[in-house]
Coordinates of C-alpha atoms in Angstrom, one line a residue:
Chain A
A1 CA -54.3 31.4 -127.9
Q2 CA -52.9 34.5 -126.2
S3 CA -54.8 37.8 -126.3
V4 CA -54.6 41.3 -124.8
T5 CA -57.4 43.6 -124.0
Q6 CA -56.9 47.3 -123.5
P7 CA -60.4 48.5 -122.5
D8 CA -59.9 52.1 -122.8
I9 CA -59.6 53.4 -126.4
H10 CA -59.0 57.0 -125.5
I11 CA -58.1 58.6 -122.1
T12 CA -57.7 62.4 -121.5
V13 CA -55.8 63.6 -118.4
S14 CA -54.5 67.0 -117.2
E15 CA -50.9 67.7 -117.2
G16 CA -49.4 66.9 -113.9
A17 CA -52.2 64.4 -113.0
S18 CA -51.6 60.7 -112.5
L19 CA -52.2 58.1 -115.1
E20 CA -53.2 54.5 -115.2
L21 CA -53.7 52.6 -118.4
R22 CA -55.3 49.2 -118.2
C23 CA -54.2 46.0 -119.7
N24 CA -55.6 42.5 -119.3
Y25 CA -54.1 39.4 -120.9
S26 CA -55.1 35.8 -121.6
Y27 CA -52.2 33.4 -121.6
G28 CA -51.7 29.8 -120.4
A29 CA -48.3 30.0 -118.8
T30 CA -46.4 32.8 -117.2
P31 CA -46.4 35.6 -119.7
Y32 CA -43.8 38.0 -120.9
L33 CA -45.5 41.4 -120.8
F34 CA -44.6 44.6 -122.4
W35 CA -45.7 48.2 -122.8
Y36 CA -44.8 50.1 -125.9
V37 CA -45.4 53.8 -126.8
Q38 CA -46.0 55.1 -130.3
S39 CA -45.7 58.8 -130.9
P40 CA -47.2 60.3 -134.1
G41 CA -45.1 59.4 -137.1
Q42 CA -42.7 57.3 -134.9
G43 CA -42.0 53.7 -134.4
L44 CA -42.9 51.7 -131.3
Q45 CA -40.6 52.3 -128.3
L46 CA -40.3 49.8 -125.5
L47 CA -41.3 51.5 -122.2
L48 CA -40.9 48.5 -119.9
K49 CA -41.2 44.7 -119.6
Y50 CA -42.0 41.9 -117.1
F51 CA -40.5 38.5 -117.3
S52 CA -40.4 37.2 -113.7
G53 CA -39.5 38.3 -110.2
D54 CA -40.6 41.6 -108.7
T55 CA -44.1 42.3 -109.9
L56 CA -43.6 46.1 -109.9
V57 CA -41.4 47.1 -112.8
Q58 CA -39.8 50.4 -113.6
G59 CA -39.4 51.7 -117.1
I60 CA -38.3 54.7 -119.0
K61 CA -39.8 58.1 -118.8
G62 CA -41.0 57.7 -115.3
F63 CA -43.5 54.8 -116.1
E64 CA -44.0 51.8 -114.0
A65 CA -46.3 48.7 -114.3
E66 CA -47.5 46.2 -111.9
F67 CA -48.1 42.5 -112.8
K68 CA -51.1 41.0 -111.0
R69 CA -51.4 37.3 -111.8
S70 CA -54.7 36.9 -110.0
Q71 CA -56.3 39.6 -112.1
S72 CA -54.4 38.8 -115.3
S73 CA -53.5 42.4 -115.5
F74 CA -50.5 44.6 -116.3
N75 CA -51.5 48.1 -115.8
L76 CA -49.2 51.1 -116.7
R77 CA -48.9 54.0 -114.3
K78 CA -47.2 57.4 -114.1
P79 CA -47.5 59.7 -111.1
S80 CA -47.5 62.9 -113.0
V81 CA -47.9 63.2 -116.8
H82 CA -46.2 65.6 -119.0
W83 CA -47.5 67.1 -122.3
S84 CA -44.8 65.0 -124.1
D85 CA -46.5 61.8 -122.9
A86 CA -49.4 62.3 -125.4
A87 CA -49.2 59.2 -127.6
E88 CA -50.7 55.8 -128.2
Y89 CA -49.8 53.1 -125.8
F90 CA -49.8 49.4 -126.6
C91 CA -49.7 46.5 -124.2
A92 CA -48.3 43.1 -125.5
V93 CA -47.8 39.6 -124.4
G94 CA -45.2 37.3 -125.7
E95 CA -43.6 33.9 -125.2
G96 CA -39.9 33.8 -125.1
N97 CA -38.4 35.0 -128.3
E98 CA -41.5 34.4 -130.4
K99 CA -44.2 36.7 -131.6
L100 CA -45.9 39.4 -129.6
T101 CA -49.6 39.7 -129.4
F102 CA -50.7 43.4 -129.0
G103 CA -53.7 45.0 -127.6
T104 CA -55.6 47.6 -129.7
G105 CA -54.0 50.5 -127.9
T106 CA -55.0 53.5 -125.7
R107 CA -54.7 56.9 -127.1
L108 CA -53.6 59.4 -124.4
T109 CA -54.4 63.1 -124.7
I110 CA -52.9 65.6 -122.3
I111 CA -54.7 68.8 -121.6
P112 CA -53.0 71.9 -120.0
Chain B
G1 CA -25.8 52.5 -132.3
A2 CA -28.1 52.3 -135.3
G3 CA -31.6 51.0 -134.7
V4 CA -33.8 49.0 -137.0
S5 CA -34.2 50.6 -140.4
Q6 CA -36.9 50.1 -143.0
S7 CA -37.2 51.2 -146.6
P8 CA -39.1 52.7 -148.3
R9 CA -40.8 54.7 -145.6
Y10 CA -43.8 55.3 -147.9
K11 CA -44.9 53.2 -150.8
V12 CA -47.8 53.9 -153.1
T13 CA -48.6 51.2 -155.6
K14 CA -51.4 50.4 -158.0
R15 CA -53.6 47.4 -157.4
G16 CA -52.1 44.3 -158.9
Q17 CA -48.5 45.4 -158.7
D18 CA -45.9 43.5 -156.6
V19 CA -44.0 45.4 -153.8
A20 CA -40.9 44.5 -151.8
L21 CA -40.4 46.0 -148.3
R22 CA -37.0 45.9 -146.7
C23 CA -35.9 45.6 -143.1
D24 CA -32.3 46.1 -141.8
P25 CA -32.1 44.9 -138.2
I26 CA -29.9 46.0 -135.4
S27 CA -26.5 44.5 -136.0
G28 CA -26.0 41.1 -134.4
H29 CA -29.7 40.6 -133.7
V30 CA -30.6 37.0 -134.3
S31 CA -34.4 37.3 -134.6
L32 CA -36.3 39.4 -137.0
Y33 CA -40.1 39.9 -137.0
W34 CA -42.6 41.3 -139.4
Y35 CA -45.9 42.8 -138.2
R36 CA -48.8 44.7 -139.9
Q37 CA -50.7 47.5 -138.3
A38 CA -54.0 48.8 -139.6
L39 CA -55.2 52.2 -138.6
G40 CA -56.6 52.2 -135.0
Q41 CA -55.3 48.8 -134.3
G42 CA -52.2 47.2 -132.7
P43 CA -49.6 45.5 -134.7
E44 CA -50.4 42.0 -135.8
F45 CA -47.8 39.3 -136.3
L46 CA -47.0 38.1 -139.8
T47 CA -43.8 36.1 -139.6
Y48 CA -40.4 35.8 -137.9
F49 CA -36.9 34.4 -138.5
N50 CA -34.0 33.1 -136.4
Y51 CA -31.0 33.8 -138.4
E52 CA -32.0 32.8 -141.9
A53 CA -34.6 30.3 -140.9
Q54 CA -38.2 31.2 -141.1
Q55 CA -39.6 29.9 -137.8
D56 CA -43.2 30.9 -138.0
K57 CA -45.3 32.2 -140.9
S58 CA -48.6 31.5 -139.4
G59 CA -49.6 35.2 -139.5
L60 CA -49.1 35.7 -143.3
P61 CA -52.6 36.3 -144.6
N62 CA -52.4 34.4 -147.9
D63 CA -49.9 33.1 -150.4
R64 CA -49.4 36.5 -152.0
F65 CA -47.3 37.4 -148.9
S66 CA -43.8 35.9 -148.5
A67 CA -40.7 36.9 -146.6
E68 CA -37.0 36.0 -146.8
R69 CA -33.8 36.6 -144.9
P70 CA -31.2 34.8 -146.9
E71 CA -28.1 35.8 -145.1
G72 CA -29.5 36.1 -141.6
S73 CA -29.4 39.8 -141.6
I74 CA -31.6 42.0 -144.0
S75 CA -35.1 40.8 -144.7
T76 CA -37.6 41.4 -147.5
L77 CA -41.3 41.1 -147.2
T78 CA -42.9 40.7 -150.6
I79 CA -46.5 41.2 -151.5
Q80 CA -47.6 40.0 -155.0
R81 CA -50.6 41.2 -156.8
T82 CA -51.4 43.9 -154.2
E83 CA -55.0 44.6 -153.2
Q84 CA -56.4 47.6 -151.6
R85 CA -56.9 45.6 -148.3
D86 CA -53.2 45.3 -148.1
S87 CA -52.9 49.0 -147.3
A88 CA -51.4 49.3 -143.8
M89 CA -48.3 50.1 -141.9
Y90 CA -45.7 47.3 -142.1
R91 CA -43.4 47.1 -139.1
C92 CA -40.2 45.2 -138.6
A93 CA -38.6 44.4 -135.3
S94 CA -35.4 42.6 -134.2
S95 CA -34.3 41.0 -131.1
S96 CA -31.2 39.5 -129.6
N97 CA -31.8 36.7 -127.1
S98 CA -33.2 39.2 -124.5
Y99 CA -36.8 38.7 -125.6
E100 CA -37.1 42.5 -126.2
Q101 CA -38.2 43.4 -129.7
Y102 CA -36.9 46.7 -131.1
F103 CA -39.1 48.2 -133.8
G104 CA -38.2 50.2 -136.9
P105 CA -40.1 53.2 -138.1
G106 CA -42.4 51.2 -140.4
T107 CA -43.3 51.3 -144.1
R108 CA -46.7 52.9 -144.9
L109 CA -48.1 51.0 -147.9
T110 CA -51.0 52.5 -149.8
V111 CA -52.6 50.5 -152.7
T112 CA -54.6 52.5 -155.0

C-alpha cells in the first residue's frame, strides 16, 4: 500500500528565509506526486505535481519540488518565504486518476 | 470558471440523525472523490466515481456511509445514524483526465 511521511509537524521560519518541507513516500511503481496547501478556513489548493520527466518541477507562488527516486523523496522548497505562505502543507501520492494518499501535513509559521 | 462547491459548509447534527452532504464538481469533470479529514491529519480517501459509476468505495468506514452520483455530476455522501466519531471535515474533489484533483471548501460536520 502506498504511504506518505511528512516528518516535520511544525516548522517556523523567518520572513525572507528559505524553506524546505520534507516528504517521503512508499509506492511500488513510479508515483504521481503532489503538494497541496491549505490556508485557514480554505480548501486544498494544488501547488505543484510530478508525473514524469524533469525531476525538478515548478509550481505556483514561487514553490518548487524535486523528485529523488533513490531517496523516495519529494521535498518542497521556496527560496524566500512571505508572510502569506503561512499555512498547512500536504504531500500526496496517487496512481493515475485514482485516490490520493496524503501525509499528515506540516504547519508552517512565518515570523517577522 | 466555477470551482468545486460543497453544501452545507457547516452541519451540526444530533447523534443518531442522518445527514446528506452535497458536492457539485467542476463542469465536465469526469471523476469525483470524497475524502474525510480529522483535525491535525491529512485527508483520507473515502470513495470515488467515474461518471456515475462508483469505482472504489474501499475507504468508506462502515455501512452507515454511502455515496451516489446518479447523473454523473452532483454527488451526495450520506451518513446514517451519525455518531460522534463521524465529526470531521468532509472534502470533495473533482478531476478531468489530467490526474489533478481540485478540492472544494469542505463541509464541517459536528455530531453532538
